[in-house]
CSV table of C-alpha atoms and ligand atoms in Angstrom, one decimal:
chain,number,residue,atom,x,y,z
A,1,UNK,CA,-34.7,8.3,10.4
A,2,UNK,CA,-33.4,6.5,13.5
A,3,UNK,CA,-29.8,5.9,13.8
A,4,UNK,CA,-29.4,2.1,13.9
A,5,UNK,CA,-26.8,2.9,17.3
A,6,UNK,CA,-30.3,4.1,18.8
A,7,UNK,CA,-32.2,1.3,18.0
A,8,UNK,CA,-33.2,2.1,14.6
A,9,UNK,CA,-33.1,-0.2,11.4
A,10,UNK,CA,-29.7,-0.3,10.1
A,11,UNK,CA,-28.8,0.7,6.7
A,12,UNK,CA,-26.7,-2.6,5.6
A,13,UNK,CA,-27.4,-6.2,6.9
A,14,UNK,CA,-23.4,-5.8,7.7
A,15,UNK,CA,-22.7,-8.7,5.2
A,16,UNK,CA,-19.8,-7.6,2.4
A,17,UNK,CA,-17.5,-9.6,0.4
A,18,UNK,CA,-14.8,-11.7,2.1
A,19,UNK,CA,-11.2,-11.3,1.2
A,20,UNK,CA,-9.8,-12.6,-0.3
A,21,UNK,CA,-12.1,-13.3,-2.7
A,22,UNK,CA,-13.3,-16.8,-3.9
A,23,UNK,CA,-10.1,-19.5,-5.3
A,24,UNK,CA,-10.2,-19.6,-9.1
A,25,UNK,CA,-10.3,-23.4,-11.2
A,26,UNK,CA,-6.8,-22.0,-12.0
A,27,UNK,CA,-5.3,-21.8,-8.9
A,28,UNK,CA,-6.4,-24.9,-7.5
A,29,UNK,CA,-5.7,-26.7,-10.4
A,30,UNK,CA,-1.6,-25.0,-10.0
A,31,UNK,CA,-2.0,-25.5,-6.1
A,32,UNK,CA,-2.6,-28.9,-6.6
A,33,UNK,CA,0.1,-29.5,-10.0
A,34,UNK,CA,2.4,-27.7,-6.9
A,35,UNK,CA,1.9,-30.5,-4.2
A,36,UNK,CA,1.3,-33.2,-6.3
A,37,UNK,CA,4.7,-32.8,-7.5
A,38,UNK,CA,6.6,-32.2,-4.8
A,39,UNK,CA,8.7,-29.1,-6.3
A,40,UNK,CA,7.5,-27.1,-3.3
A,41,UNK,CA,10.5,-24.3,-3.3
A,42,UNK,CA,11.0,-21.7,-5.6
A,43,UNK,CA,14.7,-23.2,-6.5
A,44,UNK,CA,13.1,-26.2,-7.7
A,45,UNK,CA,9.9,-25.6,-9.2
A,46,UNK,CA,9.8,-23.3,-12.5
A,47,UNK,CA,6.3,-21.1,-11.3
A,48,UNK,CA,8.2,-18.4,-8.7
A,49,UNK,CA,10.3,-17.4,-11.4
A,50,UNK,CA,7.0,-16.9,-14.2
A,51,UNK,CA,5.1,-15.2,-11.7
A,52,UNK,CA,7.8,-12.5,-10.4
A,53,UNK,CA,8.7,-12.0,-14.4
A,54,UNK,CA,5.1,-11.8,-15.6
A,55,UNK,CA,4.4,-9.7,-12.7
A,56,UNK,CA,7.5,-7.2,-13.2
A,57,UNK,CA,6.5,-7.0,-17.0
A,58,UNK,CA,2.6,-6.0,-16.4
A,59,UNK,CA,4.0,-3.0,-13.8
A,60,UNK,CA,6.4,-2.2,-16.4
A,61,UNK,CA,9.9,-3.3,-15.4
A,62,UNK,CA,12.4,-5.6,-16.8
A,63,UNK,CA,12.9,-7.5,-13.6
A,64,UNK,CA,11.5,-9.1,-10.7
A,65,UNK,CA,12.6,-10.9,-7.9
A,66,UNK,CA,10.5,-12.9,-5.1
A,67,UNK,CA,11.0,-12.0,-1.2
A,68,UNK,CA,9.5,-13.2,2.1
A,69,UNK,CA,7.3,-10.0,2.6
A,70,UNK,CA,6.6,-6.6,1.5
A,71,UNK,CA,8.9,-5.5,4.9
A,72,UNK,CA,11.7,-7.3,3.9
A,73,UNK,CA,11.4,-6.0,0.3
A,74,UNK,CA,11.9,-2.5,1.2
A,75,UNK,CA,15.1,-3.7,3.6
A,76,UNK,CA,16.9,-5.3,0.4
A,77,UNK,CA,15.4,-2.8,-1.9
A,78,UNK,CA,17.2,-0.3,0.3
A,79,UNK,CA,20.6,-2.3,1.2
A,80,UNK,CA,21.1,-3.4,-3.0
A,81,UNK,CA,20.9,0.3,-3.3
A,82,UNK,CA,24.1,1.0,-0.8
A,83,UNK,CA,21.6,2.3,1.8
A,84,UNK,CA,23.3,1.7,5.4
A,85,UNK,CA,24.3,2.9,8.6
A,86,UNK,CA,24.8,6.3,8.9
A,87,UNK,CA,22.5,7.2,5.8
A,88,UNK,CA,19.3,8.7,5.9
A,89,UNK,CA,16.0,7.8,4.9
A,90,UNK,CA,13.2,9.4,4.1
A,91,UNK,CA,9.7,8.2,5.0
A,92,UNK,CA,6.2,9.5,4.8
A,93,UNK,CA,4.1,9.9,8.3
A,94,UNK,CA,1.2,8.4,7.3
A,95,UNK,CA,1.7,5.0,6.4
A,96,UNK,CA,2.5,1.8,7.7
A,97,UNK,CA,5.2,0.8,10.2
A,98,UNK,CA,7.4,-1.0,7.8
A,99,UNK,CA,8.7,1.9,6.1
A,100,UNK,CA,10.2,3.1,9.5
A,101,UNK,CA,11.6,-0.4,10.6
A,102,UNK,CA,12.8,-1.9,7.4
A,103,UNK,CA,15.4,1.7,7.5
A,104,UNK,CA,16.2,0.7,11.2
A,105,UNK,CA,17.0,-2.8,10.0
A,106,UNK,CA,19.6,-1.6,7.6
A,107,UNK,CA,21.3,0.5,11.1
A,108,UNK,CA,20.0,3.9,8.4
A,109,UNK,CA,17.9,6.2,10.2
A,110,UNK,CA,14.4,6.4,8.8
A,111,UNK,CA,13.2,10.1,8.9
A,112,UNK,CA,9.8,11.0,9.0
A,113,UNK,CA,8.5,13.4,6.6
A,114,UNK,CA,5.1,15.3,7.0
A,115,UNK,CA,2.8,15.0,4.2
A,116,UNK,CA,0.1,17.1,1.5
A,117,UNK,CA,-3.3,17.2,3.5
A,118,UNK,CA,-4.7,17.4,0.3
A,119,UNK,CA,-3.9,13.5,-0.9
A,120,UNK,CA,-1.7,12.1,2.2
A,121,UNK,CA,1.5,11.4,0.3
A,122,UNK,CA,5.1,13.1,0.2
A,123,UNK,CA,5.2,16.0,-1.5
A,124,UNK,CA,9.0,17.5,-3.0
A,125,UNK,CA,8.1,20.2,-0.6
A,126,UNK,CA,7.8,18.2,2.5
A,127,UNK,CA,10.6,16.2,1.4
A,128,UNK,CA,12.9,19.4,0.8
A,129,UNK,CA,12.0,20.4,4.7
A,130,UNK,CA,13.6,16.7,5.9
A,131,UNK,CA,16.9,16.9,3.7
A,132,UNK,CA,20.4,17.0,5.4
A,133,UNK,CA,24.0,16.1,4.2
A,134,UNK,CA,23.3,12.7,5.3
A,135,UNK,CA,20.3,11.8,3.0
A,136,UNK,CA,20.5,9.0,0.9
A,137,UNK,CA,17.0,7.9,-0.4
A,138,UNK,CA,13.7,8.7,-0.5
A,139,UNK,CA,10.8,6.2,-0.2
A,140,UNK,CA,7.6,6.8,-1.4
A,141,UNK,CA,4.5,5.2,-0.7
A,142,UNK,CA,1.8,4.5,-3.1
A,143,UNK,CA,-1.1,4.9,-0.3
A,144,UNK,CA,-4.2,3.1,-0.4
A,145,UNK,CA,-4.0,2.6,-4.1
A,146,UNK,CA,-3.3,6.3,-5.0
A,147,UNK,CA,0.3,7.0,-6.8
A,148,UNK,CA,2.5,9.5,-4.7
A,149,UNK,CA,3.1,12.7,-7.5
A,150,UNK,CA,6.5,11.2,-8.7
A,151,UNK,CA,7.3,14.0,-11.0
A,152,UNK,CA,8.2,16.9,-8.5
A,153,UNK,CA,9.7,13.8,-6.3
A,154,UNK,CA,11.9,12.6,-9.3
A,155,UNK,CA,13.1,16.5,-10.0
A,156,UNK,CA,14.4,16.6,-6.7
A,157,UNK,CA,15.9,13.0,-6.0
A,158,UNK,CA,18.0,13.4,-9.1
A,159,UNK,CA,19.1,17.1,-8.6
A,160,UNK,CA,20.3,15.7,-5.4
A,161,UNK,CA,21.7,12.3,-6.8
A,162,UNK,CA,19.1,10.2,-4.2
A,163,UNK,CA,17.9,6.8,-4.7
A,164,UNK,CA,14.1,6.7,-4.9
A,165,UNK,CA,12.2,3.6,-3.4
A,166,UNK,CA,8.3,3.0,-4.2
A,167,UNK,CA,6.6,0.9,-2.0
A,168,UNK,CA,4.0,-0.2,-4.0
A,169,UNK,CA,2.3,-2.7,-1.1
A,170,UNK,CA,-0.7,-0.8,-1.3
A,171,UNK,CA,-0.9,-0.2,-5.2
A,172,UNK,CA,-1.0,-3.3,-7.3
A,173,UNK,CA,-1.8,-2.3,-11.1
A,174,UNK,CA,-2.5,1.5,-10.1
A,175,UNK,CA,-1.0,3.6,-12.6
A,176,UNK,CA,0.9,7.4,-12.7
A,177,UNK,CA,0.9,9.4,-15.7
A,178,UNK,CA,0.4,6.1,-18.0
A,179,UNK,CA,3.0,4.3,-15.9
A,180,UNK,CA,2.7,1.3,-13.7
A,181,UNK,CA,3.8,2.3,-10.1
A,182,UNK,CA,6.5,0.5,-9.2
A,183,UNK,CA,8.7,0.9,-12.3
A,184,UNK,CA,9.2,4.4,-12.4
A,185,UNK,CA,11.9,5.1,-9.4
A,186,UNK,CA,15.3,3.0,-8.7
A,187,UNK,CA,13.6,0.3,-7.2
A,188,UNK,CA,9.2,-0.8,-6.3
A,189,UNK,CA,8.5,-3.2,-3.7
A,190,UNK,CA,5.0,-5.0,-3.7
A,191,UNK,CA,3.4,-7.3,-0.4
A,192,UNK,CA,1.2,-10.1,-1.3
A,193,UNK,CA,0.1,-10.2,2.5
A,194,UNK,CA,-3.5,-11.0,3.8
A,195,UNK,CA,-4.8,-7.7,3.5
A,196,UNK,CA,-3.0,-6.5,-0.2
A,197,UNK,CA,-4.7,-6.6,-3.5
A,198,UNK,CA,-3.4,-9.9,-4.7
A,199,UNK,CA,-2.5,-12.2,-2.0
A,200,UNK,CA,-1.3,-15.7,-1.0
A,201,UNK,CA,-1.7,-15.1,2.6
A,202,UNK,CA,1.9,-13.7,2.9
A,203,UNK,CA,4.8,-12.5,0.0
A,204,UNK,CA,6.8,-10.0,-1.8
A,205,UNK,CA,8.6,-8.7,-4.7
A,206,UNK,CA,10.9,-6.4,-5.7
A,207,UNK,CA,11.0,-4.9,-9.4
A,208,UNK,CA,13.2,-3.0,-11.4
A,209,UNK,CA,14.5,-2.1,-14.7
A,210,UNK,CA,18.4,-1.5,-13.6
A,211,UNK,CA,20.0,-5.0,-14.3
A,212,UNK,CA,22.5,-4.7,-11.8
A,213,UNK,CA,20.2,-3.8,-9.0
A,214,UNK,CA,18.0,-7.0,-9.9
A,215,UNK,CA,21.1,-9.3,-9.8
A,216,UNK,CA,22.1,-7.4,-6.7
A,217,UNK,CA,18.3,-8.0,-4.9
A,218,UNK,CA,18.5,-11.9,-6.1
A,219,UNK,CA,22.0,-12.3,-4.7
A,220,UNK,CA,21.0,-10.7,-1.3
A,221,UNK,CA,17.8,-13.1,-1.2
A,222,UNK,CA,20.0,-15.8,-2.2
A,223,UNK,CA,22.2,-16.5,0.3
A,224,UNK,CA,25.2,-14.1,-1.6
A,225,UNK,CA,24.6,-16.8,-4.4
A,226,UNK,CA,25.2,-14.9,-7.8
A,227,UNK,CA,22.6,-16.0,-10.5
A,228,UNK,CA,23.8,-18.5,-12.7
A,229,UNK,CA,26.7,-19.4,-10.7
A,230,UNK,CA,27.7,-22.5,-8.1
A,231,UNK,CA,25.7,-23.7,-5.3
A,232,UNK,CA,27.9,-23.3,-2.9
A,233,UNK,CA,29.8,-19.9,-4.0
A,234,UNK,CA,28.9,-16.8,-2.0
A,235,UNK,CA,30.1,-13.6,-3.3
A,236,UNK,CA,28.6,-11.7,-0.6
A,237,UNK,CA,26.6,-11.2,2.4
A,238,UNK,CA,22.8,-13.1,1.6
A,239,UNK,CA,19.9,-14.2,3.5
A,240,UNK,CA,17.9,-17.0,2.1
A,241,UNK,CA,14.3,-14.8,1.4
A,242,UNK,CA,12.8,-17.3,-0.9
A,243,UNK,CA,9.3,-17.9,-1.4
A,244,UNK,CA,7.3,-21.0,-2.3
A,245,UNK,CA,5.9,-22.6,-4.9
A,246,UNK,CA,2.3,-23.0,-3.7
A,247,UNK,CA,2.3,-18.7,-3.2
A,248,UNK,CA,3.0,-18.3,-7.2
A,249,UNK,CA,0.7,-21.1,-7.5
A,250,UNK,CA,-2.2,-18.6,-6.0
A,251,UNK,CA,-0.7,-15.5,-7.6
A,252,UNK,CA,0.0,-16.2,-11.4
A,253,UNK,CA,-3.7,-16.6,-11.8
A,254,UNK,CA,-4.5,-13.7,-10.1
A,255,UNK,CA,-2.6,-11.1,-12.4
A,256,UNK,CA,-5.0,-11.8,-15.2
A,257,UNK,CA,-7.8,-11.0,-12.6
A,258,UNK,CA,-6.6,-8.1,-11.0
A,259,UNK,CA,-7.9,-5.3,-13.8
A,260,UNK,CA,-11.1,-6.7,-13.4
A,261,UNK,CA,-11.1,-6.5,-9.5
A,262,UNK,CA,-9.9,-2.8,-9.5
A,263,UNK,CA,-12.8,-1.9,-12.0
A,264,UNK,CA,-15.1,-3.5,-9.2
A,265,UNK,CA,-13.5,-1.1,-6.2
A,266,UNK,CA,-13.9,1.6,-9.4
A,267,UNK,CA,-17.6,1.7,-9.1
A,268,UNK,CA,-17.4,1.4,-5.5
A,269,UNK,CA,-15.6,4.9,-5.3
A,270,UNK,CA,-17.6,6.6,-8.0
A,271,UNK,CA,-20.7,5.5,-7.1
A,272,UNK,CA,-20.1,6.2,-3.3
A,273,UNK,CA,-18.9,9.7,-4.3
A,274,UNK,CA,-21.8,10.8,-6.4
A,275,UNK,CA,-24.3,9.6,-3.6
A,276,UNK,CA,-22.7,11.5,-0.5
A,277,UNK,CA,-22.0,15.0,-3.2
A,278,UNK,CA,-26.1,14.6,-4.2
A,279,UNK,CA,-27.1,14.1,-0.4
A,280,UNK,CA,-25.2,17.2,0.8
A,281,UNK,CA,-22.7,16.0,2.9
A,282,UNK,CA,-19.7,17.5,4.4
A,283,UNK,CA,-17.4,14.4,3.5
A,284,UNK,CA,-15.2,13.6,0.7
A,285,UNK,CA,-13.0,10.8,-1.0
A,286,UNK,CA,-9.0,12.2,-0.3
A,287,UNK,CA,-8.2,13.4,-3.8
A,288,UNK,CA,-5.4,12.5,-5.6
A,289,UNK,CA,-2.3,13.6,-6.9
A,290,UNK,CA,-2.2,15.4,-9.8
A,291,UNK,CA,-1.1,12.8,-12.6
A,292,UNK,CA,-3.1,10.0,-11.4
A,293,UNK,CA,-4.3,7.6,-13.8
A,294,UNK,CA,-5.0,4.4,-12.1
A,295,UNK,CA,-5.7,4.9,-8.2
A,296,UNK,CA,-6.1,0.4,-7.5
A,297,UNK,CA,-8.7,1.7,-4.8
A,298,UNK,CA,-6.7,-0.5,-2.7
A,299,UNK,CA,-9.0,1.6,0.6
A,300,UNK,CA,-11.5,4.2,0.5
A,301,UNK,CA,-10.0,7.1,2.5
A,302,UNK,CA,-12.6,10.0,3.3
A,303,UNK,CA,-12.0,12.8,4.7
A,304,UNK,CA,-14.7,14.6,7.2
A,305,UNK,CA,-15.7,17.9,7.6
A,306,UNK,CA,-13.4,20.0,4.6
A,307,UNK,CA,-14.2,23.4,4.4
A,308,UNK,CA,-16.0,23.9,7.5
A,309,UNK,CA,-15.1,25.6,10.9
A,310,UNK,CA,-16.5,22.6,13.0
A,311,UNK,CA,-14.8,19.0,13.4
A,312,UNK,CA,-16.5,15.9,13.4
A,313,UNK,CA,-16.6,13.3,16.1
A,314,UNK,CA,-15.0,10.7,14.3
A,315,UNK,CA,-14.7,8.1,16.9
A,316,UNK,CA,-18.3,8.6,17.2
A,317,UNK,CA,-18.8,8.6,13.4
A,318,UNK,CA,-17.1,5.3,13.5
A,319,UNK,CA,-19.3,3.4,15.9
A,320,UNK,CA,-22.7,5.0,14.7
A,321,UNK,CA,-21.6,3.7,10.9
A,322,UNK,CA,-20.6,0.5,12.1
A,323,UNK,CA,-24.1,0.0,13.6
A,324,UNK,CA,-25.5,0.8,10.2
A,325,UNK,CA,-23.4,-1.9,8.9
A,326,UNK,CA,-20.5,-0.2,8.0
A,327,UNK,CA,-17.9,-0.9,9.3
A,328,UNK,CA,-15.0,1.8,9.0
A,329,UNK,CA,-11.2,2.0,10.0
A,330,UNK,CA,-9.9,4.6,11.9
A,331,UNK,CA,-6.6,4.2,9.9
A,332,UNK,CA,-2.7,5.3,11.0
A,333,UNK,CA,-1.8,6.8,13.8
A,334,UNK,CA,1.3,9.5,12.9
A,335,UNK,CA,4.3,7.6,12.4
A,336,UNK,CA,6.3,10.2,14.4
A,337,UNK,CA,4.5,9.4,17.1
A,338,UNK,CA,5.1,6.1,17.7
A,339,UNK,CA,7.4,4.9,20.9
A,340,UNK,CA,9.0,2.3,19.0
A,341,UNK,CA,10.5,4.5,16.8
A,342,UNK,CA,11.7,7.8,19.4
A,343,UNK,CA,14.7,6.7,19.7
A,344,UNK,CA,16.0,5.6,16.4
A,345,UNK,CA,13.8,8.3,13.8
A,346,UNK,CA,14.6,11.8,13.4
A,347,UNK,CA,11.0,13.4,13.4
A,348,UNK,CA,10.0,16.2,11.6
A,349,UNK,CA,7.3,18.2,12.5
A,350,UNK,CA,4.1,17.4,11.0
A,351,UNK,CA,1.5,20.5,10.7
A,352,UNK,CA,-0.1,19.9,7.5
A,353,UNK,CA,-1.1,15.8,8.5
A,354,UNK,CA,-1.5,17.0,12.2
A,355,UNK,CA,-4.0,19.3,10.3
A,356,UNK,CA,-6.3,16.3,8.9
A,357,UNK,CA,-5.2,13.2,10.6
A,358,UNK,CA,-8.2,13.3,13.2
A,359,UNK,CA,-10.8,13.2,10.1
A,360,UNK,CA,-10.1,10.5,8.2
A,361,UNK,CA,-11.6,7.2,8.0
A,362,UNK,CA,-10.6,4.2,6.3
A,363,UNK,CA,-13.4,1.9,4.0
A,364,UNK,CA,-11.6,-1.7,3.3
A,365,UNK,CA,-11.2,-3.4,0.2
A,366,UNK,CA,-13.4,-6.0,1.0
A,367,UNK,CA,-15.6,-3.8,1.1
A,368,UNK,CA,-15.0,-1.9,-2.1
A,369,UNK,CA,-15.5,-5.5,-3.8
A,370,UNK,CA,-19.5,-5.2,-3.0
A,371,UNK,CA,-19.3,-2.5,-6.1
A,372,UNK,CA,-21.8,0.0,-6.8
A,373,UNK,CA,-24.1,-1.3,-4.6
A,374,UNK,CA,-22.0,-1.6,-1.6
A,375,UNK,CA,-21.2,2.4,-2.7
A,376,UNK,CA,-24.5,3.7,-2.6
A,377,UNK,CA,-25.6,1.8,0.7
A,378,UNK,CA,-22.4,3.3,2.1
A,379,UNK,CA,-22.9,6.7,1.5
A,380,UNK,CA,-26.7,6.8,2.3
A,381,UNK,CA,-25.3,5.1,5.9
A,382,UNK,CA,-22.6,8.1,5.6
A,383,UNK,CA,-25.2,10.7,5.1
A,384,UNK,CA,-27.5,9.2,7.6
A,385,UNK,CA,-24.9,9.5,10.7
A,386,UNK,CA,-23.5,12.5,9.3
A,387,UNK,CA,-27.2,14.4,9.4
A,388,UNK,CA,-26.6,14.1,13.5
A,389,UNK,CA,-25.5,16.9,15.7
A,390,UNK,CA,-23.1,14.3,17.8
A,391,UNK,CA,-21.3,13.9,14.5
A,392,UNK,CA,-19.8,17.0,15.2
A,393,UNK,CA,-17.2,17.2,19.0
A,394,UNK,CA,-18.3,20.6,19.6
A,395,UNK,CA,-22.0,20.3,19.7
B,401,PLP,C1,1.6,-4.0,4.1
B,401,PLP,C2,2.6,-3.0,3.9
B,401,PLP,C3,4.0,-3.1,4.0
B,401,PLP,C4,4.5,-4.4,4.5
B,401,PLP,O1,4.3,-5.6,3.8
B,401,PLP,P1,4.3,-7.0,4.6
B,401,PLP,O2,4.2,-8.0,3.5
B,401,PLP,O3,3.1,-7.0,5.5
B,401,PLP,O4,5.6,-7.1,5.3
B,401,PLP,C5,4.8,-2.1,3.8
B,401,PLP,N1,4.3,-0.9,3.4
B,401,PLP,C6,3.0,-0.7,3.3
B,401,PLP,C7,2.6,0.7,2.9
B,401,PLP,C8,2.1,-1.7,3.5
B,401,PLP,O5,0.8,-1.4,3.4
């Protein structure tokens, strides 16, 4: 078979499923109720306040409280917990940017934790290694839809008394030993940003099931204002973080929707993973965590070339799949390794992602949404490229 980068016929006519996905009657009818009535900001109109409480309930916490973005959600997360200069943070290396910067925003010092090469996350063993006298929490990230293993992370954070933050950004309804991700440390912070699970083109939220810490998080995204009280009383040091009324407009729909989308991305995965294991190939899905019950197949990380002396050429890989039609990410670079961050991180050595960083590649949800179609044209394109010698750098 000819490789469509050499001029052969290409596996997938390249057209998947945009994303987001297409407007329900429901939202437009509430985008419309929204502008129509001219109750545009979340301290006027009632829909903010239903959609951050129907969205806390279903990822089992008591509370929930809007914010800008999913950055700024692990900054107040953090600062309502008494995170602040001098503390430390710390963060996994591979994941996004935000859980460095929203530490440096606080003047804390984000430090940056290798991970398991076997599922990507923070493991208590990596986390152990990055300790000092000066750590204060630990945030985990609920990668690409997979939960981080919060049991051995719980054991430790409260034998050392540390606060432990989940970004959830990436995990919308993915579930950990029965549990809704989120929910189950201190404080879960969720993005509703282009490229997240449910989205209304930006947005956040913070949950949690500590009273104090919810009134805490709505006073510091209300201007110091304390729920309930006067307009113009400020009991402390706020920012005004609201959100509007037309992004719960496009999200309160979307909760009832979202089991049905992750079922979708489901049969994506398992499809795509029975193909490449019946054609042979030397690729797999990145596993997850033991006590996994929902991964949200937020991505599709795979992981090239396990068990074998050889590497792959996975820039190569890249290119040659994206000429089948499709398209893959290269994903995060090492967090560590950023400029940006040199001077305000303390970086831990990273052998174990150092290990695995270079093979792994990135399918999009977008993509995930074609279902098990879009998972058995992948992997036959994944088998196809793989099949050739300049898949591999040392050939
Ligand atoms: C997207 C994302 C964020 C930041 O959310 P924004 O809404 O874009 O600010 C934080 N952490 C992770 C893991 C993310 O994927």
């Amino acid at each position: 078979m000819t490789l469509a980068i050499d001029g052969g016929t290409p596996i997938h006519d390249g057209v998947w499923p945009t994303w987001p996905p297409a407007v329900d009657d429901e939202q437009r009818r509430l985008v419309n109720e929204v502008l129509e009535s001219g109750l545009w900001g979340s301290n006027t109109g009632a829909l903010s306040e239903q959609f951050a409480q129907r969205f806390a309930q279903v990822h089992g916490a008591s509370r929930g409280v809007n914010v800008t973005n999913g950055t700024i959600a692990l900054f107040i997360a953090l600062r309502a917990a008494g995170v602040g200069p001098g503390d430390e943070v710390i963060v996994p290396a591979y994941t996004f940017v935000a859980c460095a910067t929203s530490v440096l925003l606080l003047g804390a010092t984000p430090v940056i934790a290798d991970v398991d090469p076997d599922h990507l996350h923070l493991s208590a063993e990596t986390i152990e290694a990055a300790l000092s006298d000066r750590t204060r929490a630990i945030m985990v990230v609920h990668l690409a839809g997979s939960p981080a293993p919060m049991t051995e992370i719980l054991e430790l954070a409260s034998n050392r008394d540390l606060v432990v933050i989940e970004d959830s950004a990436q995990a919308h309804g993915a579930h950990y030993r029965g549990r809704p991700v989120g929910s189950i440390g201190n404080l879960g912070t969720f993005s509703f940003q282009s490229s997240k699970a449910m989205t209304a083109g930006e947005g956040g939220l913070i949950v949690t099931n500590d009273h104090a810490l919810a009134d805490t998080v709505w006073s510091l995204c209300n201007v110091g204002r304390e729920l309930g009280g006067a307009w113009y009383h400020h009991a402390s040091i706020g920012w005004n973080l609201r959100t509007t009324e037309f992004q719960a407009a496009i999200l309160l729909p979307w909760i009832d929707r979202l089991e049905g989308e992750i079922a979708v991305r489901e049969e994506f995965v398992s499809t795509f993973s029975t193909s490449l294991d019946e054609a042979g190939t030397d690729a797999v899905i990145v596993a997850d965590p033991k006590g996994t019950t929902r991964n949200s197949r937020h991505l599709m990380m795979i992981r090239l070339g396990l068990g074998v002396e050889r590497s792959y050429n996975r820039e190569w890989v890249a290119r040659a799949l994206d000429a089948e039609g499709v398209s893959v990410d290269l994903g995060y670079p090492s967090l560590g390794g950023l400029e940006a961050l040199q001077s305000g991180a303390r970086v831990m050595p990273t052998p174990r992602l150092d290990r695995v960083a270079e093979s792994i590649l990135w399918i999009r949800q977008s993509m995930l949404m074609a279902g098990a179609a879009g998972g058995e044209r992948s992997a036959a394109a994944f088998a196809k490229v793989l099949a050739d010698p300049r898949a591999w750098s040392n050939t």
